[in-house]
Tab-separated table of C-alpha atoms in Angstrom:
chain	number	residue	atom	x	y	z
A	1435	MET	CA	112.705	47.782	107.355
A	1436	LYS	CA	115.725	48.770	105.374
A	1437	THR	CA	117.426	51.992	105.863
A	1438	VAL	CA	116.510	54.350	103.036
A	1439	VAL	CA	119.770	56.940	102.529
A	1440	LEU	CA	120.393	59.393	99.551
A	1441	VAL	CA	123.764	60.410	98.973
A	1442	THR	CA	124.046	63.597	96.780
A	1443	GLY	CA	127.465	64.051	94.754
A	1444	ALA	CA	128.271	60.332	95.711
A	1445	ASN	CA	130.512	59.063	92.692
A	1446	SER	CA	133.580	60.477	93.897
A	1447	GLY	CA	135.435	62.242	96.753
A	1448	ILE	CA	133.889	62.504	100.130
A	1449	GLY	CA	130.322	61.383	98.574
A	1450	LEU	CA	132.087	58.066	97.338
A	1451	ALA	CA	133.577	57.228	100.816
A	1452	LEU	CA	130.828	57.968	102.952
A	1453	CYS	CA	128.806	55.210	101.089
A	1454	GLU	CA	131.577	52.830	101.504
A	1455	ARG	CA	131.712	53.511	104.822
A	1456	LEU	CA	127.974	53.639	105.333
A	1457	LEU	CA	128.386	50.125	103.359
A	1458	SER	CA	131.128	48.702	105.466
A	1459	GLU	CA	128.910	49.588	108.581
A	1460	ALA	CA	125.682	48.395	108.154
A	1461	ALA	CA	125.248	47.100	104.235
A	1462	GLU	CA	123.025	43.840	104.711
A	1463	GLY	CA	120.441	46.567	106.652
A	1464	LEU	CA	120.681	49.754	104.118
A	1465	GLN	CA	119.354	50.728	101.162
A	1466	LEU	CA	121.751	53.377	99.078
A	1467	CYS	CA	121.084	55.439	96.431
A	1468	LEU	CA	123.359	57.283	94.726
A	1469	ALA	CA	122.254	60.426	93.130
A	1470	CYS	CA	124.567	61.896	90.746
A	1471	ARG	CA	124.420	64.193	87.652
A	1472	ASN	CA	127.186	62.156	85.373
A	1473	MET	CA	125.177	58.553	84.993
A	1474	GLN	CA	128.430	57.055	83.359
A	1475	ARG	CA	130.361	58.377	86.702
A	1476	ALA	CA	127.853	56.784	88.961
A	1477	ARG	CA	127.555	53.495	87.428
A	1478	ALA	CA	131.198	52.936	87.594
A	1479	ALA	CA	130.918	54.043	91.293
A	1480	ARG	CA	127.901	51.626	91.930
A	1481	GLN	CA	130.555	48.797	90.425
A	1482	SER	CA	133.216	49.914	92.630
A	1483	LEU	CA	131.005	49.881	96.139
A	1484	LEU	CA	129.741	46.302	94.572
A	1485	ALA	CA	133.033	44.545	94.384
A	1486	SER	CA	133.863	45.155	97.965
A	1487	HIS	CA	130.142	44.667	99.001
A	1488	PRO	CA	128.484	42.156	97.124
A	1489	SER	CA	125.035	42.123	98.304
A	1490	ALA	CA	124.754	45.950	99.056
A	1491	GLN	CA	121.582	47.812	97.188
A	1492	VAL	CA	122.889	50.586	95.657
A	1493	ASP	CA	120.374	51.975	93.260
A	1494	LEU	CA	121.203	55.115	90.835
A	1495	LEU	CA	119.716	58.326	90.606
A	1496	GLN	CA	120.269	61.197	87.996
A	1497	LEU	CA	120.139	64.558	89.780
A	1498	ASP	CA	122.127	67.972	88.856
A	1499	THR	CA	121.635	70.259	91.738
A	1500	SER	CA	122.050	72.701	89.022
A	1501	SER	CA	119.459	72.670	87.193
A	1502	ILE	CA	115.576	72.793	88.647
A	1503	SER	CA	114.065	70.662	86.214
A	1504	SER	CA	116.219	67.937	87.488
A	1505	VAL	CA	116.193	68.677	90.743
A	1506	ILE	CA	112.252	68.043	90.343
A	1507	ASN	CA	112.009	65.041	88.484
A	1508	ALA	CA	114.313	63.139	90.431
A	1509	ALA	CA	112.384	64.010	93.576
A	1510	GLN	CA	109.581	62.547	91.832
A	1511	GLU	CA	111.275	59.203	91.018
A	1512	VAL	CA	112.216	59.117	94.353
A	1513	LYS	CA	108.854	59.773	95.554
A	1514	LEU	CA	107.760	56.317	93.402
A	1515	LYS	CA	109.762	54.527	94.564
A	1516	TYR	CA	110.794	54.623	98.215
A	1517	GLU	CA	107.687	54.837	100.737
A	1518	ARG	CA	110.592	56.591	103.293
A	1519	LEU	CA	113.949	58.379	103.486
A	1520	ASP	CA	115.726	58.233	106.527
A	1521	TYR	CA	119.088	59.986	106.094
A	1522	LEU	CA	119.392	62.860	102.960
A	1523	TYR	CA	123.013	63.868	102.879
A	1524	LEU	CA	122.781	67.159	100.784
A	1525	ASN	CA	126.612	66.383	99.422
A	1526	ALA	CA	126.764	67.787	96.263
A	1527	GLY	CA	128.846	70.517	95.560
A	1528	ILE	CA	131.316	72.906	92.842
A	1529	MET	CA	133.685	75.603	94.054
A	1530	PRO	CA	133.465	77.884	90.944
A	1531	ASN	CA	136.511	78.490	87.761
A	1532	PRO	CA	138.943	79.413	90.602
A	1533	ARG	CA	142.510	81.206	90.265
A	1534	PHE	CA	145.619	81.083	92.092
A	1535	ASP	CA	147.349	83.623	93.347
A	1536	VAL	CA	151.097	82.563	92.695
A	1537	LYS	CA	152.114	85.890	95.094
A	1538	ALA	CA	150.233	85.999	97.937
A	1539	PHE	CA	150.606	81.943	98.267
A	1540	PHE	CA	154.661	82.860	99.257
A	1541	ARG	CA	153.904	85.407	101.055
A	1542	GLY	CA	150.982	83.589	102.995
A	1543	LEU	CA	153.768	80.369	103.088
A	1544	PHE	CA	155.744	82.572	105.990
A	1545	SER	CA	153.519	83.951	108.286
A	1546	SER	CA	151.612	83.194	110.618
A	1547	GLY	CA	148.388	82.664	108.798
A	1548	VAL	CA	149.695	79.559	106.797
A	1549	THR	CA	147.337	77.196	108.605
A	1550	THR	CA	144.154	78.891	108.099
A	1551	MET	CA	145.523	80.005	104.403
A	1552	PHE	CA	145.520	75.805	103.058
A	1553	ALA	CA	142.595	74.997	105.424
A	1554	THR	CA	139.997	77.661	104.021
A	1555	GLY	CA	142.252	79.480	100.385
A	1556	GLY	CA	141.203	81.911	101.933
A	1557	GLY	CA	144.013	85.311	100.171
A	1558	ILE	CA	145.183	83.124	97.125
A	1559	ILE	CA	142.307	81.809	95.994
A	1560	THR	CA	139.903	84.149	93.912
A	1561	GLN	CA	136.487	82.403	92.117
A	1562	TRP	CA	134.442	83.577	89.417
A	1563	ASP	CA	130.686	82.297	89.033
A	1564	GLY	CA	128.559	81.649	85.957
A	1565	VAL	CA	125.020	81.301	85.059
A	1566	THR	CA	122.396	77.994	84.810
A	1567	PRO	CA	120.548	78.072	82.019
A	1568	ASP	CA	117.697	78.992	85.064
A	1569	GLY	CA	118.945	82.441	85.477
A	1570	LEU	CA	120.441	81.086	88.842
A	1571	ARG	CA	124.498	81.747	89.908
A	1572	GLU	CA	125.806	78.618	89.040
A	1573	VAL	CA	127.054	78.574	92.824
A	1574	PHE	CA	124.181	79.201	94.847
A	1575	ALA	CA	122.131	76.999	92.528
A	1576	THR	CA	124.227	73.481	92.369
A	1577	ASN	CA	125.022	74.298	96.423
A	1578	LEU	CA	122.258	75.841	98.152
A	1579	PHE	CA	119.163	75.891	96.341
A	1580	GLY	CA	119.169	73.208	94.096
A	1581	HIS	CA	119.475	71.120	97.557
A	1582	PHE	CA	116.509	73.282	99.138
A	1583	LEU	CA	114.269	72.577	96.478
A	1584	LEU	CA	114.869	68.848	96.740
A	1585	VAL	CA	113.971	68.954	100.835
A	1586	ARG	CA	110.880	71.030	99.781
A	1587	GLU	CA	110.441	68.478	97.113
A	1588	LEU	CA	110.534	65.012	98.987
A	1589	GLU	CA	108.836	66.561	102.219
A	1590	PRO	CA	106.263	63.838	101.793
A	1591	VAL	CA	109.187	60.665	102.412
A	1592	LEU	CA	111.187	62.891	104.949
A	1593	CYS	CA	108.510	63.871	106.854
A	1594	ARG	CA	107.168	60.550	108.625
A	1595	ALA	CA	104.141	60.791	111.596
A	1596	GLY	CA	106.082	59.008	114.608
A	1597	GLN	CA	109.238	58.445	112.302
A	1598	THR	CA	112.404	60.464	112.234
A	1599	SER	CA	114.834	61.847	109.253
A	1600	GLN	CA	117.760	63.942	108.968
A	1601	LEU	CA	119.536	66.294	106.530
A	1602	ILE	CA	123.339	66.478	106.943
A	1603	TRP	CA	125.042	68.935	105.036
A	1604	THR	CA	128.474	68.914	104.012
A	1605	SER	CA	129.703	72.756	104.766
A	1606	SER	CA	133.506	74.041	104.984
A	1607	ASN	CA	135.657	75.282	106.934
A	1608	ASN	CA	135.478	78.289	104.338
A	1609	ALA	CA	132.081	79.201	105.355
A	1610	HIS	CA	132.478	82.629	106.056
A	1611	ARG	CA	130.087	84.701	107.929
A	1612	SER	CA	131.286	87.754	106.075
A	1613	ALA	CA	131.316	86.485	102.491
A	1614	PHE	CA	127.391	86.716	103.012
A	1615	SER	CA	124.802	89.286	102.783
A	1616	LEU	CA	121.120	88.209	102.697
A	1617	GLU	CA	120.364	90.790	100.701
A	1618	ASP	CA	122.703	89.557	97.874
A	1619	LEU	CA	121.690	85.767	98.687
A	1620	GLN	CA	123.053	84.671	95.536
A	1621	HIS	CA	126.130	86.687	95.850
A	1622	GLN	CA	126.131	88.319	92.671
A	1623	LYS	CA	128.046	91.018	93.884
A	1624	GLY	CA	130.658	89.660	95.602
A	1625	THR	CA	134.007	87.554	94.656
A	1626	GLN	CA	133.481	84.546	97.009
A	1627	PRO	CA	130.357	82.692	95.902
A	1628	TYR	CA	131.365	79.449	97.470
A	1629	SER	CA	132.037	80.470	101.085
A	1630	SER	CA	128.985	82.663	100.750
A	1631	SER	CA	126.787	79.468	99.453
A	1632	LYS	CA	128.702	77.348	102.552
A	1633	TYR	CA	127.360	79.932	105.260
A	1634	ALA	CA	124.268	80.252	103.614
A	1635	SER	CA	123.839	76.537	104.408
A	1636	ASP	CA	124.873	76.859	107.210
A	1637	LEU	CA	121.910	79.533	108.002
A	1638	LEU	CA	119.357	76.830	106.196
A	1639	SER	CA	119.877	74.362	108.075
A	1640	LEU	CA	118.928	76.070	111.332
A	1641	ALA	CA	116.091	77.726	109.400
A	1642	LEU	CA	115.034	74.094	108.336
A	1643	ASN	CA	115.339	72.605	112.405
A	1644	ILE	CA	113.000	75.817	113.501
A	1645	HIS	CA	110.294	74.698	110.530
A	1646	TYR	CA	110.870	70.976	110.735
A	1647	ASN	CA	111.580	69.645	113.785
A	1648	ASN	CA	107.713	69.174	115.063
A	1649	GLN	CA	107.205	67.123	112.186
A	1650	GLY	CA	110.023	64.656	112.833
A	1651	LEU	CA	112.953	66.575	110.405
A	1652	TYR	CA	116.708	67.094	111.448
A	1653	SER	CA	119.174	69.112	110.021
A	1654	SER	CA	123.170	68.820	110.882
A	1655	VAL	CA	126.166	70.315	109.065
A	1656	ILE	CA	129.627	68.971	108.748
A	1657	CYS	CA	132.928	70.380	107.915
A	1658	PRO	CA	135.132	67.389	106.579
A	1659	GLY	CA	138.519	69.429	107.296
A	1660	PHE	CA	141.510	70.008	103.955
A	1661	VAL	CA	140.650	66.859	101.863
A	1662	MET	CA	142.039	66.430	98.552
A	1663	THR	CA	139.206	65.650	96.422
A	1664	ASN	CA	138.277	66.865	92.848
A	1665	LEU	CA	137.072	69.837	93.879
A	1666	THR	CA	140.854	71.051	95.605
A	1667	TYR	CA	142.177	69.660	92.602
A	1668	GLY	CA	140.321	71.919	90.445
A	1669	ILE	CA	142.445	74.664	92.222
A	1670	LEU	CA	145.746	73.289	91.131
A	1671	PRO	CA	146.095	73.540	86.796
A	1672	THR	CA	147.104	76.852	87.764
A	1673	MET	CA	149.719	76.408	89.751
A	1674	PRO	CA	153.539	75.008	88.592
A	1675	ALA	CA	153.721	71.156	89.252
A	1676	PHE	CA	156.602	71.263	91.226
A	1677	LEU	CA	154.849	73.493	93.784
A	1678	TRP	CA	152.271	70.550	93.937
A	1679	THR	CA	155.254	68.067	94.473
A	1680	LEU	CA	156.458	70.228	97.321
A	1681	LEU	CA	153.064	70.936	98.423
A	1682	LEU	CA	152.331	67.510	99.723
A	1683	PRO	CA	154.704	66.538	102.336
A	1684	ILE	CA	154.321	70.084	103.670
A	1685	PHE	CA	150.082	69.332	104.495
A	1686	TRP	CA	151.426	65.952	105.871
A	1687	LEU	CA	153.855	68.086	108.323
A	1688	ILE	CA	150.982	70.390	109.395
A	1689	ARG	CA	148.805	67.831	110.083
A	1690	VAL	CA	150.978	66.992	112.342
A	1691	PHE	CA	150.082	70.150	114.477
A	1692	THR	CA	146.318	70.856	113.170
A	1693	ASN	CA	143.935	68.210	113.303
A	1694	THR	CA	142.093	70.418	110.705
A	1695	PHE	CA	143.643	68.456	107.804
A	1696	THR	CA	142.045	65.045	106.985
A	1697	LEU	CA	143.424	65.117	104.205
A	1698	THR	CA	141.607	61.666	102.288
A	1699	PRO	CA	138.056	61.402	101.302
A	1700	TYR	CA	137.368	58.096	103.889
A	1701	SER	CA	138.625	60.841	106.474
A	1702	GLY	CA	136.837	63.673	105.410
A	1703	ALA	CA	133.812	61.443	105.706
A	1704	GLU	CA	133.803	60.548	109.196
A	1705	ALA	CA	131.525	63.346	110.822
A	1706	LEU	CA	129.110	62.166	108.006
A	1707	LEU	CA	129.405	58.561	109.151
A	1708	TRP	CA	129.262	59.680	113.379
A	1709	LEU	CA	126.002	61.975	112.709
A	1710	PHE	CA	124.277	58.728	110.832
A	1711	LYS	CA	124.593	56.558	114.493
A	1712	GLN	CA	123.584	59.292	116.123
A	1713	ARG	CA	119.448	60.195	117.393
A	1714	PRO	CA	118.955	63.019	115.454
A	1715	GLU	CA	116.707	64.720	117.929
A	1716	THR	CA	120.074	64.425	120.446
A	1717	LEU	CA	122.200	66.672	118.524
A	1718	ASP	CA	122.778	70.559	118.727
A	1719	PRO	CA	121.654	72.249	115.552
A	1720	TYR	CA	123.761	75.110	116.601
A	1721	ALA	CA	126.762	73.023	115.909
A	1722	LYS	CA	128.568	72.116	113.044
A	1723	TYR	CA	130.572	68.544	113.646
A	1724	HIS	CA	133.884	68.388	112.215
A	1725	SER	CA	136.182	65.624	111.000
A	1726	LEU	CA	139.143	65.816	112.162
A	1727	THR	CA	142.079	63.810	112.181
A	1728	SER	CA	145.248	63.590	115.095
A	1729	GLY	CA	148.758	63.612	114.220
A	1730	LEU	CA	148.940	60.294	114.548
A	1731	GLY	CA	145.980	59.254	111.800
A	1732	ASN	CA	143.859	58.847	114.037
A	1733	ASN	CA	140.149	60.110	113.094
A	1734	TYR	CA	137.544	61.543	114.893
A	1735	THR	CA	134.273	63.680	115.116
A	1736	GLN	CA	134.044	67.213	116.743
A	1737	PRO	CA	131.835	69.658	117.610
A	1738	ARG	CA	132.395	73.369	117.425
A	1739	LYS	CA	129.404	75.999	118.717
A	1740	VAL	CA	129.932	78.141	114.795
A	1741	LEU	CA	126.496	79.194	114.925
A	1742	GLN	CA	126.345	80.596	118.792
A	1743	HIS	CA	125.685	83.748	117.983
A	1744	LEU	CA	122.616	82.994	115.630
A	1745	LYS	CA	120.684	82.125	119.326
A	1746	GLU	CA	120.426	85.923	119.479
A	1747	THR	CA	116.621	87.131	118.697
A	1748	SER	CA	117.636	89.222	115.861
A	1749	TYR	CA	118.317	86.692	114.025
A	1750	SER	CA	115.142	84.461	114.465
A	1751	ASP	CA	113.979	87.250	111.751
A	1752	CYS	CA	117.300	86.341	109.435
A	1753	LEU	CA	116.957	82.571	109.756
A	1754	GLN	CA	112.808	82.741	108.764
A	1755	CYS	CA	113.778	84.520	105.709
A	1756	ILE	CA	116.938	82.302	104.398
A	1757	TYR	CA	114.161	79.498	104.587
A	1758	HIS	CA	111.333	81.561	102.738
A	1759	GLN	CA	113.602	84.081	100.723
A	1760	PRO	CA	114.574	81.123	97.793
A	1761	VAL	CA	110.940	79.954	96.613
A	1762	CYS	CA	110.231	83.920	95.851
A	1763	PHE	CA	112.385	83.733	92.824
A	1764	PRO	CA	110.219	83.871	89.396
A	1765	LEU	CA	110.898	80.094	88.871
A	1766	GLY	CA	108.097	79.336	87.177
A	1767	ALA	CA	105.285	77.769	88.301
A	1768	ALA	CA	107.291	74.191	89.229
A	1769	LEU	CA	107.362	75.806	92.015
A	1770	CYS	CA	103.767	76.769	93.691
């Protein structure tokens, strides 16, 4: 039987690059499903993939992770179409209405923290979050809750006796512990909703392992590095055009000194592809798997134990709460 892979946010950027690389590795043995919000772009992505791999089996699924009804309807369609799901890439995400601080940028450009500034946007980007029609914070719903709900709804095809399945989250270098609070899971009181949602996804991945490993379902997180995607370009309209032109050679120069500047979606998808080739039960749930690129342009994956502190006993209740708390929101009978 073919390996069934579903990728959210698959019509562009890292998601599309991952699909292209998966088909290049194993097109004949793969049943690939592109789960996208915009179906026009999804169809264009599918045509692009089939142009390179004419015999590939590529399906489309309409999915907006910010919408509860969309997630539930998409999950129902998946369960009707596939008897099992081997890989679920939780890749869709947004960064809300970023504002670029030009003065902070020039201060940081000549400071010792210039690499961190470029890699995470720390100190130069502020964000303003919106609210979905379901009453949830938009970043929380899109990046975290929608994916969590999708996993819960797809349990019948993910958890199968005698077989393993894998969840793979696209996290970020910008997943900062300081931005996250269990008392403010949606980050309604803060100014770093993207960072909060990504750190929460790291925690949730651990909680999912605790809950599902005995059912054959495993979860891992990756960091794609600093990649030029639509998410990144969304920051740029507030920057002068000449400044963006100047930044491009700076980015390539920085990559000589730091391996986190993967820059292209192809390179950013390296860890996602690497995990596809691994046995999920052999992976470290406390590691984040980083896509890295050497100064010579060679791509590789490296695990970094950034979540090691969560092995402490005091965090066990936190992880259990991370798993159970999202379903406590008053979202109606659909979640019961």
